[in-house]
Amino acid sequence: MKYSKLVKGIKKPVRTISGVTPLTVVLKPRKCNHGGCIYCPGGSKVPQSYTDQSPAIMRAMKLDFDPHKQVKARLKVLEIMGHPTDKIELIFIGGTFLQYSEKYQKDFVKACFDALNLRKSRTFEQAKKINETSKHRCVAFCIENRPDNCSDKEIQNLLDFGVTRVEIGVQNPNDKIYKKINRGHKVEDVVLATRRLKNAGFKLGYHIMPGLPGSNLRKDLKMFKKIFKDEKFKPDQLKIYPCQIVQGSVLSKIYKKIGYKPYNDKQISWLIQKVMQIIPRYCRVMRIMREIPKEKMVFEPIKLDLRKEVEIGLRNSRKKINEIRMREIGFNRENLNLDLEMKIFEYAASNGKEFFLEIVNKDNILFGLLRLRILCSPCSQIDSSQLALPNCSHKKQLIKKNFINNSKKFRANCNQRGNLAIVRELHVYGQALEIGKHEKGISQHSGFGKKLMKKAEEISKKEGVSKIKVISGIGVRDYYKKLGYVLDEEGIYVEKEIN
Ligand code: SF4
């Protein structure tokens, strides 16, 4: 497939290089339900996992954590800095969003939409509706959450709010380590949350913390390998925040007693360099290192720009890297080869079948991607804790084939056709362009999205699915309408019959 005439190079700032403009809003401080993880700074005047010296937190404090004021203020700054503000990714940080009261959650989201819409709405639904065509559209929406706050009801709330991406704190999926760090949940919660969130169509990110008490470099590398080998995990994105000792944390009081020492720059560089080489092509490493001010650290902090050094080293050594960010067009502007093709990578994950579609050039540089999940509902509900639901239509088959006690074997041999297709992400890379604008040489708005969607529909049809659903940011619904999609009955997904 030839796309050469659609693109050339791009040269614009990094903030919007992935196509949308992120806008961070901070939740008011509150104590975590389970108390606290031992590495958490645990402040009371700021969100528990942050310090009062992080720039985003300081800005939010000045505005008394008021969501409307925060969005308004950020829009103003982004505009002054020359960033496009018509396609916004709302990002809530500061705590486990779903542990706040439902009223707080809803009011908070509405206030953000009202600020984007430049007017106050009477109801939450009205605010969402207005945003579909407003000046500042919410095209993506991310919240941070704990794996044990992902019940069906909680996930439904996220869908109602228009959330498209969820980041869960996984740290190190190991029950012994969870106990040591007082994490307050089990690996099984991570497995269930991963499956439920993917089945609902969310893009899923894991926060991973190498260097926790009870781990070491060898074990951490093994942990990363497991995350991408074991189909129970396989996240779409990672944030890698090595464990550091922050003042005020429980760890700062006990580290001497337990003989704990965090990794140094050299150790982290070694680990990240190894990890980047095993990250599969469907995963993006969003961030490495948390910005915690030096003054708040007990040990010398790890260099914040460590990722840059590691990536330069990897590029110079010509190692083959499949990780998304390193392959994005926005970070590879020199000598771009424009001979493009669409590649499809299929993999099993969380009891479903994932198709990762990407438009790449001969050098593996990424111009656009789509995540399609095919699942048959009964299979998708089978997991290690619940092998077959009482009403599962596959139950007889499971028993007959003697697969009832081996869900893995069952999935491998299951020849049932899928009955649900859901597009979890459609992303065309390159500098963010204003909605409706076409600029020569830029890959957004060049028809890549349409081509990827068409291919997703073809695959779904082949998989025996008659309807395809898309989890769409509220502000992108209009785009899908042009491709023949309509809002579903519940007003959550956009969908299309593909028979
Ligand atoms: S879940 Fe997050 S905010 Fe809560 S204690 Fe642990 S690290 Fe801190």
Short mmCIF file of C-alpha atoms and ligand atoms in Angstrom, two decimals:
data_model
loop_
_atom_site.label_atom_id
_atom_site.label_comp_id
_atom_site.label_asym_id
_atom_site.label_seq_id
_atom_site.Cartn_x
_atom_site.Cartn_y
_atom_site.Cartn_z
CA MET A 1 0.00 0.00 0.00
CA LYS A 2 1.44 3.37 -0.97
CA TYR A 3 0.97 6.44 1.19
CA SER A 4 4.06 8.34 0.08
CA LYS A 5 2.29 11.38 -1.24
CA LEU A 6 0.45 11.91 2.02
CA VAL A 7 3.39 12.88 4.18
CA LYS A 8 6.70 14.62 4.44
CA GLY A 9 8.71 15.55 7.51
CA ILE A 10 7.48 17.59 10.45
CA LYS A 11 9.23 20.01 12.75
CA LYS A 12 7.26 21.27 15.71
CA PRO A 13 7.42 21.13 19.53
CA VAL A 14 7.39 17.87 21.49
CA ARG A 15 4.31 18.56 23.65
CA THR A 16 1.94 18.13 20.72
CA ILE A 17 4.10 15.88 18.61
CA SER A 18 1.92 12.84 19.21
CA GLY A 19 -1.11 14.55 17.73
CA VAL A 20 -3.09 15.88 20.68
CA THR A 21 -2.44 18.48 23.34
CA PRO A 22 -2.32 17.05 26.87
CA LEU A 23 -3.95 19.08 29.62
CA THR A 24 -3.36 17.93 33.20
CA VAL A 25 -5.86 18.56 35.97
CA VAL A 26 -5.06 17.69 39.60
CA LEU A 27 -7.57 16.10 41.97
CA LYS A 28 -7.95 17.41 45.50
CA PRO A 29 -5.84 15.66 48.17
CA ARG A 30 -7.34 12.67 49.93
CA LYS A 31 -6.01 9.63 51.75
CA CYS A 32 -5.95 6.33 49.91
CA ASN A 33 -8.51 3.82 51.17
CA HIS A 34 -5.89 1.21 52.01
CA GLY A 35 -3.67 3.65 53.93
CA GLY A 36 -0.49 3.98 51.95
CA CYS A 37 2.23 2.19 50.00
CA ILE A 38 5.56 2.42 51.79
CA TYR A 39 7.25 4.42 49.01
CA CYS A 40 4.43 6.99 48.75
CA PRO A 41 5.33 10.51 49.99
CA GLY A 42 1.94 10.53 51.73
CA GLY A 43 1.44 14.30 52.13
CA SER A 44 -1.91 15.60 53.38
CA LYS A 45 -2.04 19.07 51.78
CA VAL A 46 -1.20 17.68 48.34
CA PRO A 47 -2.29 14.50 46.57
CA GLN A 48 -0.71 11.62 48.45
CA SER A 49 1.73 10.43 45.81
CA TYR A 50 3.04 13.92 44.97
CA THR A 51 5.07 16.55 46.76
CA ASP A 52 4.25 20.24 47.13
CA GLN A 53 7.13 21.10 44.82
CA SER A 54 5.96 19.47 41.59
CA PRO A 55 5.01 22.20 39.09
CA ALA A 56 1.57 20.77 38.23
CA ILE A 57 0.71 20.39 41.92
CA MET A 58 1.92 23.90 42.76
CA ARG A 59 -0.28 25.34 40.01
CA ALA A 60 -3.28 23.36 41.23
CA MET A 61 -2.70 24.39 44.86
CA LYS A 62 -2.82 28.05 43.87
CA LEU A 63 -6.23 27.40 42.33
CA ASP A 64 -7.43 25.39 45.32
CA PHE A 65 -7.65 22.27 43.07
CA ASP A 66 -10.68 23.81 41.33
CA PRO A 67 -11.06 21.85 38.05
CA HIS A 68 -12.75 24.65 36.08
CA LYS A 69 -10.08 27.18 37.01
CA GLN A 70 -7.29 24.68 36.29
CA VAL A 71 -8.53 23.92 32.78
CA LYS A 72 -9.10 27.59 31.98
CA ALA A 73 -5.64 28.54 33.21
CA ARG A 74 -3.91 25.75 31.26
CA LEU A 75 -5.77 26.58 28.05
CA LYS A 76 -4.57 30.14 28.34
CA VAL A 77 -0.94 29.08 28.85
CA LEU A 78 -1.05 26.54 26.00
CA GLU A 79 -2.45 29.18 23.67
CA ILE A 80 0.24 31.69 24.67
CA MET A 81 2.86 29.01 24.00
CA GLY A 82 1.43 28.48 20.52
CA HIS A 83 0.09 24.96 20.98
CA PRO A 84 -3.15 24.00 19.24
CA THR A 85 -5.93 23.71 21.80
CA ASP A 86 -8.75 22.28 19.71
CA LYS A 87 -7.83 18.62 20.40
CA ILE A 88 -7.27 18.14 24.10
CA GLU A 89 -6.35 15.05 26.05
CA LEU A 90 -7.64 15.55 29.58
CA ILE A 91 -5.38 13.87 32.12
CA PHE A 92 -6.42 13.61 35.75
CA ILE A 93 -3.60 13.09 38.21
CA GLY A 94 -3.29 13.05 41.96
CA GLY A 95 -5.00 9.95 43.16
CA THR A 96 -7.25 7.02 42.53
CA PHE A 97 -10.08 8.82 40.77
CA LEU A 98 -12.63 6.13 41.46
CA GLN A 99 -12.05 6.31 45.21
CA TYR A 100 -13.52 9.81 45.38
CA SER A 101 -17.25 10.13 45.95
CA GLU A 102 -19.34 9.66 42.81
CA LYS A 103 -20.62 13.21 43.18
CA TYR A 104 -17.07 14.60 43.30
CA GLN A 105 -16.13 12.54 40.24
CA LYS A 106 -19.08 13.72 38.21
CA ASP A 107 -18.82 17.37 39.26
CA PHE A 108 -15.11 17.32 38.54
CA VAL A 109 -15.52 15.96 35.02
CA LYS A 110 -18.42 18.33 34.27
CA ALA A 111 -16.41 21.34 35.43
CA CYS A 112 -13.60 20.34 33.03
CA PHE A 113 -16.02 20.00 30.11
CA ASP A 114 -17.65 23.33 30.98
CA ALA A 115 -14.23 25.00 30.91
CA LEU A 116 -13.41 23.40 27.55
CA ASN A 117 -16.85 24.40 26.22
CA LEU A 118 -16.39 28.01 27.41
CA ARG A 119 -19.87 27.87 28.96
CA LYS A 120 -21.64 26.26 31.86
CA SER A 121 -24.12 23.51 31.10
CA ARG A 122 -27.18 22.65 33.10
CA THR A 123 -26.44 18.93 33.15
CA PHE A 124 -23.53 16.58 32.76
CA GLU A 125 -25.03 15.08 29.59
CA GLN A 126 -25.44 18.52 28.08
CA ALA A 127 -21.79 19.36 28.82
CA LYS A 128 -20.71 16.18 27.01
CA LYS A 129 -22.97 16.91 24.05
CA ILE A 130 -21.68 20.46 23.66
CA ASN A 131 -18.11 19.21 23.74
CA GLU A 132 -18.69 17.09 20.63
CA THR A 133 -18.45 20.26 18.55
CA SER A 134 -16.91 22.82 20.88
CA LYS A 135 -13.78 24.89 20.28
CA HIS A 136 -11.69 22.80 22.66
CA ARG A 137 -12.75 19.20 22.15
CA CYS A 138 -11.82 16.42 24.52
CA VAL A 139 -10.46 13.84 22.08
CA ALA A 140 -8.89 11.63 24.73
CA PHE A 141 -9.32 11.36 28.46
CA CYS A 142 -7.04 9.59 30.92
CA ILE A 143 -7.40 8.78 34.60
CA GLU A 144 -5.10 7.06 37.09
CA ASN A 145 -6.57 4.20 39.03
CA ARG A 146 -5.82 1.25 41.27
CA PRO A 147 -6.34 -2.30 39.96
CA ASP A 148 -8.76 -3.02 42.80
CA ASN A 149 -11.02 -0.15 41.72
CA CYS A 150 -12.05 -1.68 38.41
CA SER A 151 -15.37 -3.35 39.13
CA ASP A 152 -17.96 -3.49 36.35
CA LYS A 153 -19.85 -0.62 37.98
CA GLU A 154 -16.72 1.51 38.25
CA ILE A 155 -15.83 0.80 34.64
CA GLN A 156 -19.32 1.80 33.58
CA ASN A 157 -18.85 5.14 35.35
CA LEU A 158 -15.62 5.71 33.43
CA LEU A 159 -17.40 5.02 30.16
CA ASP A 160 -20.15 7.46 31.12
CA PHE A 161 -17.56 10.15 31.80
CA GLY A 162 -16.01 9.68 28.37
CA VAL A 163 -12.70 8.26 29.62
CA THR A 164 -10.65 6.55 26.89
CA ARG A 165 -7.42 5.62 28.68
CA VAL A 166 -6.79 4.20 32.14
CA GLU A 167 -3.47 3.93 33.91
CA ILE A 168 -3.27 1.46 36.76
CA GLY A 169 -0.55 1.17 39.36
CA VAL A 170 0.91 -2.29 38.93
CA GLN A 171 4.45 -1.60 40.20
CA ASN A 172 5.61 -5.22 40.29
CA PRO A 173 3.03 -8.00 39.83
CA ASN A 174 4.20 -10.17 42.67
CA ASP A 175 2.10 -10.86 45.78
CA LYS A 176 5.13 -11.15 48.05
CA ILE A 177 6.33 -7.72 46.99
CA TYR A 178 2.82 -6.31 47.26
CA LYS A 179 2.76 -7.41 50.87
CA LYS A 180 6.18 -5.91 51.59
CA ILE A 181 5.21 -2.53 50.19
CA ASN A 182 1.69 -2.51 51.64
CA ARG A 183 0.11 -2.22 48.24
CA GLY A 184 -3.25 -3.44 49.50
CA HIS A 185 -4.21 -5.51 46.47
CA LYS A 186 -3.18 -8.76 44.77
CA VAL A 187 -1.85 -9.77 41.36
CA GLU A 188 -5.27 -11.24 40.66
CA ASP A 189 -6.72 -7.70 40.86
CA VAL A 190 -4.27 -6.61 38.17
CA VAL A 191 -5.28 -9.52 35.94
CA LEU A 192 -8.97 -8.82 36.35
CA ALA A 193 -8.62 -5.06 35.91
CA THR A 194 -6.54 -5.60 32.77
CA ARG A 195 -9.13 -7.86 31.22
CA ARG A 196 -12.14 -5.76 32.19
CA LEU A 197 -10.58 -2.52 31.00
CA LYS A 198 -9.50 -3.99 27.66
CA ASN A 199 -12.89 -5.62 27.16
CA ALA A 200 -14.53 -2.24 27.74
CA GLY A 201 -12.27 -0.82 25.03
CA PHE A 202 -9.93 1.30 27.12
CA LYS A 203 -6.36 1.90 26.20
CA LEU A 204 -4.46 0.55 29.18
CA GLY A 205 -1.26 1.78 30.80
CA TYR A 206 0.70 0.20 33.64
CA HIS A 207 2.80 2.11 36.13
CA ILE A 208 5.81 -0.09 36.85
CA MET A 209 8.26 0.44 39.68
CA PRO A 210 11.59 -1.35 39.38
CA GLY A 211 13.86 -1.48 42.41
CA LEU A 212 11.24 -2.15 45.05
CA PRO A 213 12.24 -3.86 48.30
CA GLY A 214 12.34 -7.58 47.62
CA SER A 215 13.43 -7.17 44.00
CA ASN A 216 16.75 -6.73 42.23
CA LEU A 217 17.95 -6.01 38.70
CA ARG A 218 17.75 -9.61 37.56
CA LYS A 219 14.28 -10.08 39.01
CA ASP A 220 13.07 -6.77 37.57
CA LEU A 221 14.18 -7.71 34.09
CA LYS A 222 12.38 -11.00 34.49
CA MET A 223 9.30 -9.10 35.64
CA PHE A 224 9.27 -6.97 32.48
CA LYS A 225 9.64 -10.10 30.35
CA LYS A 226 6.70 -11.69 32.16
CA ILE A 227 4.49 -8.65 31.59
CA PHE A 228 4.84 -9.05 27.85
CA LYS A 229 4.96 -12.82 27.67
CA ASP A 230 2.03 -13.65 29.89
CA GLU A 231 -1.21 -12.93 28.07
CA LYS A 232 -2.84 -11.91 31.36
CA PHE A 233 -0.94 -8.62 31.25
CA LYS A 234 0.33 -7.14 27.95
CA PRO A 235 -0.40 -3.44 28.55
CA ASP A 236 -0.58 -0.89 25.73
CA GLN A 237 1.60 1.58 27.56
CA LEU A 238 4.08 1.79 30.41
CA LYS A 239 5.28 4.45 32.79
CA ILE A 240 8.47 3.33 34.45
CA TYR A 241 9.08 5.01 37.78
CA PRO A 242 12.05 3.45 39.61
CA CYS A 243 11.58 3.31 43.37
CA GLN A 244 13.25 6.19 45.16
CA ILE A 245 13.18 7.16 48.80
CA VAL A 246 11.12 10.31 49.23
CA GLN A 247 11.01 12.29 52.48
CA GLY A 248 7.90 11.60 54.50
CA SER A 249 7.39 8.11 53.10
CA VAL A 250 7.35 5.05 55.33
CA LEU A 251 10.34 3.80 53.32
CA SER A 252 12.38 6.84 54.40
CA LYS A 253 11.89 5.74 58.00
CA ILE A 254 12.62 2.05 57.60
CA TYR A 255 15.12 1.75 54.76
CA LYS A 256 18.14 1.43 57.06
CA LYS A 257 16.43 -1.17 59.20
CA ILE A 258 15.46 -3.31 56.21
CA GLY A 259 18.80 -2.76 54.48
CA TYR A 260 17.22 -1.18 51.40
CA LYS A 261 19.05 0.94 48.85
CA PRO A 262 17.48 2.34 45.66
CA TYR A 263 19.08 1.81 42.25
CA ASN A 264 21.62 4.33 41.04
CA ASP A 265 21.84 5.88 37.55
CA LYS A 266 24.08 3.15 36.23
CA GLN A 267 21.81 0.34 37.37
CA ILE A 268 18.68 2.00 36.02
CA SER A 269 20.35 2.77 32.68
CA TRP A 270 21.34 -0.88 32.35
CA LEU A 271 17.82 -2.05 33.12
CA ILE A 272 16.04 0.45 30.85
CA GLN A 273 18.40 -0.33 28.02
CA LYS A 274 17.54 -4.04 28.34
CA VAL A 275 13.83 -3.38 28.78
CA MET A 276 13.57 -1.17 25.68
CA GLN A 277 14.82 -4.11 23.63
CA ILE A 278 12.03 -6.41 24.75
CA ILE A 279 9.10 -3.99 24.54
CA PRO A 280 6.78 -5.29 21.82
CA ARG A 281 5.65 -3.16 18.91
CA TYR A 282 2.20 -2.54 20.42
CA CYS A 283 3.52 -0.88 23.57
CA ARG A 284 4.54 2.73 24.17
CA VAL A 285 6.74 3.75 27.06
CA MET A 286 5.07 7.02 28.00
CA ARG A 287 7.53 8.10 30.60
CA ILE A 288 10.60 7.03 32.52
CA MET A 289 11.27 8.71 35.90
CA ARG A 290 8.96 10.77 38.04
CA GLU A 291 9.71 14.41 38.52
CA ILE A 292 10.25 14.58 42.23
CA PRO A 293 12.32 17.59 43.37
CA LYS A 294 15.86 16.85 44.49
CA GLU A 295 15.27 18.45 47.90
CA LYS A 296 12.62 15.85 48.67
CA MET A 297 14.88 12.86 48.06
CA VAL A 298 16.73 10.97 50.75
CA PHE A 299 19.38 9.58 48.32
CA GLU A 300 20.86 11.31 45.31
CA PRO A 301 17.97 11.22 42.78
CA ILE A 302 18.25 9.38 39.49
CA LYS A 303 18.87 11.65 36.50
CA LEU A 304 15.60 12.87 35.00
CA ASP A 305 16.92 12.81 31.45
CA LEU A 306 18.20 9.26 31.74
CA ARG A 307 15.79 8.09 29.04
CA LYS A 308 17.32 10.43 26.48
CA GLU A 309 20.80 9.03 27.11
CA VAL A 310 19.59 5.43 26.91
CA GLU A 311 17.73 6.11 23.66
CA ILE A 312 20.73 7.83 22.08
CA GLY A 313 22.84 4.81 23.05
CA LEU A 314 20.31 2.41 21.54
CA ARG A 315 20.02 4.40 18.31
CA ASN A 316 23.79 4.61 17.96
CA SER A 317 24.20 0.90 18.54
CA ARG A 318 21.56 0.27 15.83
CA LYS A 319 19.72 -2.14 18.08
CA LYS A 320 16.28 -3.09 16.76
CA ILE A 321 13.71 -1.31 18.88
CA ASN A 322 10.00 -1.92 18.49
CA GLU A 323 8.76 0.34 21.28
CA ILE A 324 6.25 2.85 19.86
CA ARG A 325 7.62 6.20 21.01
CA MET A 326 11.06 5.57 19.58
CA ARG A 327 9.45 4.71 16.24
CA GLU A 328 7.01 7.64 16.05
CA ILE A 329 7.40 9.96 13.08
CA GLY A 330 7.55 12.94 15.44
CA PHE A 331 10.82 11.69 16.94
CA ASN A 332 12.31 10.58 13.62
CA ARG A 333 12.21 13.61 11.38
CA GLU A 334 15.55 13.21 9.59
CA ASN A 335 15.83 11.46 6.24
CA LEU A 336 12.33 10.05 6.35
CA ASN A 337 11.68 7.23 3.95
CA LEU A 338 8.13 7.71 2.64
CA ASP A 339 7.57 4.26 1.21
CA LEU A 340 4.78 3.24 3.59
CA GLU A 341 2.86 0.08 4.21
CA MET A 342 0.26 -1.21 6.64
CA LYS A 343 1.40 -4.01 8.94
CA ILE A 344 -0.80 -6.16 11.13
CA PHE A 345 0.43 -7.80 14.29
CA GLU A 346 -1.89 -10.28 15.99
CA TYR A 347 -1.53 -11.40 19.59
CA ALA A 348 -3.55 -12.99 22.37
CA ALA A 349 -4.21 -10.89 25.45
CA SER A 350 -6.54 -11.14 28.43
CA ASN A 351 -8.74 -13.82 26.85
CA GLY A 352 -9.17 -11.89 23.64
CA LYS A 353 -7.52 -11.51 20.28
CA GLU A 354 -5.75 -8.24 19.59
CA PHE A 355 -4.90 -6.86 16.18
CA PHE A 356 -2.34 -4.10 16.17
CA LEU A 357 -2.47 -2.27 12.85
CA GLU A 358 0.24 0.19 11.99
CA ILE A 359 1.33 2.33 9.09
CA VAL A 360 5.10 2.23 8.91
CA ASN A 361 7.88 2.94 6.48
CA LYS A 362 10.70 0.59 5.54
CA ASP A 363 12.71 1.78 8.54
CA ASN A 364 9.92 0.80 10.95
CA ILE A 365 8.97 4.46 11.59
CA LEU A 366 5.40 4.77 12.74
CA PHE A 367 2.85 7.11 11.12
CA GLY A 368 -0.40 5.75 12.55
CA LEU A 369 -1.81 2.89 14.55
CA LEU A 370 -5.03 1.18 15.49
CA ARG A 371 -5.82 -1.33 18.26
CA LEU A 372 -8.62 -3.74 17.48
CA ARG A 373 -9.85 -6.28 20.04
CA ILE A 374 -11.94 -9.26 19.05
CA LEU A 375 -13.56 -11.31 21.75
CA CYS A 376 -16.39 -13.67 22.18
CA SER A 377 -18.17 -12.68 25.36
CA PRO A 378 -18.19 -16.06 27.13
CA CYS A 379 -14.49 -16.68 26.50
CA SER A 380 -13.65 -13.16 27.57
CA GLN A 381 -15.16 -13.80 30.96
CA ILE A 382 -13.11 -16.85 31.75
CA ASP A 383 -10.11 -16.26 33.95
CA SER A 384 -8.10 -18.08 36.51
CA SER A 385 -10.48 -17.21 39.32
CA GLN A 386 -13.65 -18.01 37.44
CA LEU A 387 -13.27 -20.69 34.83
CA ALA A 388 -16.79 -20.72 33.50
CA LEU A 389 -19.75 -18.56 34.27
CA PRO A 390 -22.98 -20.33 35.25
CA ASN A 391 -24.71 -18.97 32.15
CA CYS A 392 -21.79 -19.30 29.79
CA SER A 393 -22.97 -20.70 26.50
CA HIS A 394 -19.63 -22.38 26.05
CA LYS A 395 -19.84 -24.29 29.29
CA LYS A 396 -20.98 -27.55 27.71
CA GLN A 397 -18.25 -27.32 25.16
CA LEU A 398 -15.74 -26.60 27.91
CA ILE A 399 -16.74 -29.66 29.86
CA LYS A 400 -16.93 -31.86 26.78
CA LYS A 401 -13.48 -30.92 25.67
CA ASN A 402 -12.19 -31.23 29.20
CA PHE A 403 -10.94 -27.67 29.10
CA ILE A 404 -12.87 -26.51 32.10
CA ASN A 405 -9.84 -26.61 34.36
CA ASN A 406 -7.42 -25.21 31.86
CA SER A 407 -8.55 -21.85 30.56
CA LYS A 408 -5.28 -21.35 28.71
CA LYS A 409 -5.65 -24.58 26.79
CA PHE A 410 -9.26 -23.73 26.12
CA ARG A 411 -8.43 -20.40 24.61
CA ALA A 412 -5.73 -21.86 22.45
CA ASN A 413 -8.15 -24.38 21.04
CA CYS A 414 -11.30 -22.34 21.04
CA ASN A 415 -12.67 -22.19 17.53
CA GLN A 416 -15.69 -20.08 18.37
CA ARG A 417 -16.09 -17.03 16.20
CA GLY A 418 -15.71 -13.68 17.88
CA ASN A 419 -18.87 -11.79 18.62
CA LEU A 420 -17.54 -8.45 19.65
CA ALA A 421 -15.10 -6.13 17.90
CA ILE A 422 -13.91 -3.00 19.57
CA VAL A 423 -11.43 -0.40 18.41
CA ARG A 424 -9.52 0.64 21.50
CA GLU A 425 -7.34 3.24 19.85
CA LEU A 426 -6.92 5.03 16.58
CA HIS A 427 -3.97 7.33 16.48
CA VAL A 428 -2.30 9.13 13.65
CA TYR A 429 1.07 10.50 14.66
CA GLY A 430 2.65 13.80 13.85
CA GLN A 431 2.21 17.36 14.95
CA ALA A 432 -1.31 18.12 16.20
CA LEU A 433 -3.27 19.88 13.53
CA GLU A 434 -6.37 21.94 14.14
CA ILE A 435 -9.60 20.10 13.39
CA GLY A 436 -10.55 20.37 9.72
CA LYS A 437 -7.18 21.85 8.75
CA HIS A 438 -4.95 20.26 6.11
CA GLU A 439 -1.31 21.18 6.08
CA LYS A 440 1.08 19.89 3.48
CA GLY A 441 3.59 17.42 4.88
CA ILE A 442 1.79 16.46 8.07
CA SER A 443 0.42 12.99 8.71
CA GLN A 444 -2.62 13.94 10.83
CA HIS A 445 -5.69 14.50 8.68
CA SER A 446 -4.04 12.75 5.74
CA GLY A 447 -6.50 9.86 5.46
CA PHE A 448 -4.45 7.35 7.48
CA GLY A 449 -7.19 7.10 10.10
CA LYS A 450 -9.76 6.22 7.47
CA LYS A 451 -7.52 3.54 5.97
CA LEU A 452 -6.82 1.99 9.36
CA MET A 453 -10.54 1.94 10.21
CA LYS A 454 -11.38 0.31 6.91
CA LYS A 455 -8.86 -2.44 7.56
CA ALA A 456 -10.22 -2.94 11.10
CA GLU A 457 -13.70 -3.41 9.64
CA GLU A 458 -12.39 -5.98 7.15
CA ILE A 459 -10.62 -7.94 9.89
CA SER A 460 -13.71 -7.86 12.12
CA LYS A 461 -15.84 -9.20 9.30
CA LYS A 462 -13.39 -12.02 8.69
CA GLU A 463 -13.52 -12.82 12.40
CA GLY A 464 -17.26 -13.29 12.12
CA VAL A 465 -18.31 -10.06 13.79
CA SER A 466 -21.23 -8.12 12.40
CA LYS A 467 -20.85 -4.91 14.40
CA ILE A 468 -17.80 -2.90 15.30
CA LYS A 469 -17.64 -0.50 18.23
CA VAL A 470 -15.17 2.28 18.90
CA ILE A 471 -14.35 3.87 22.23
CA SER A 472 -14.21 7.43 21.08
CA GLY A 473 -13.21 10.59 22.88
CA ILE A 474 -16.30 12.79 23.06
CA GLY A 475 -14.72 15.32 20.73
CA VAL A 476 -13.94 12.70 18.07
CA ARG A 477 -17.48 11.38 17.64
CA ASP A 478 -18.01 13.81 14.81
CA TYR A 479 -15.07 12.27 12.92
CA TYR A 480 -16.53 8.77 13.21
CA LYS A 481 -19.95 10.00 12.07
CA LYS A 482 -18.29 10.91 8.79
CA LEU A 483 -17.13 7.28 8.50
CA GLY A 484 -20.70 6.01 8.93
CA TYR A 485 -20.65 5.38 12.68
CA VAL A 486 -23.50 6.28 15.03
CA LEU A 487 -23.67 6.66 18.78
CA ASP A 488 -24.91 3.42 20.36
CA GLU A 489 -28.11 3.19 22.42
CA GLU A 490 -26.31 3.78 25.71
CA GLY A 491 -24.57 6.84 24.31
CA ILE A 492 -21.11 5.41 25.06
CA TYR A 493 -19.47 3.94 21.95
CA VAL A 494 -19.86 4.81 18.30
CA GLU A 495 -20.72 1.74 16.26
CA LYS A 496 -21.31 0.48 12.75
CA GLU A 497 -22.93 -2.61 11.21
CA ILE A 498 -20.36 -4.25 8.99
CA ASN A 499 -22.36 -6.98 7.29
S1 SF4 B 1 -1.97 3.80 45.78
FE1 SF4 B 1 -0.78 5.51 44.99
S2 SF4 B 1 -1.51 7.31 46.14
FE2 SF4 B 1 -2.23 5.47 47.25
S3 SF4 B 1 -0.65 5.14 48.76
FE3 SF4 B 1 -0.11 3.88 46.99
S4 SF4 B 1 1.25 5.18 45.79
FE4 SF4 B 1 0.24 6.51 47.27
#
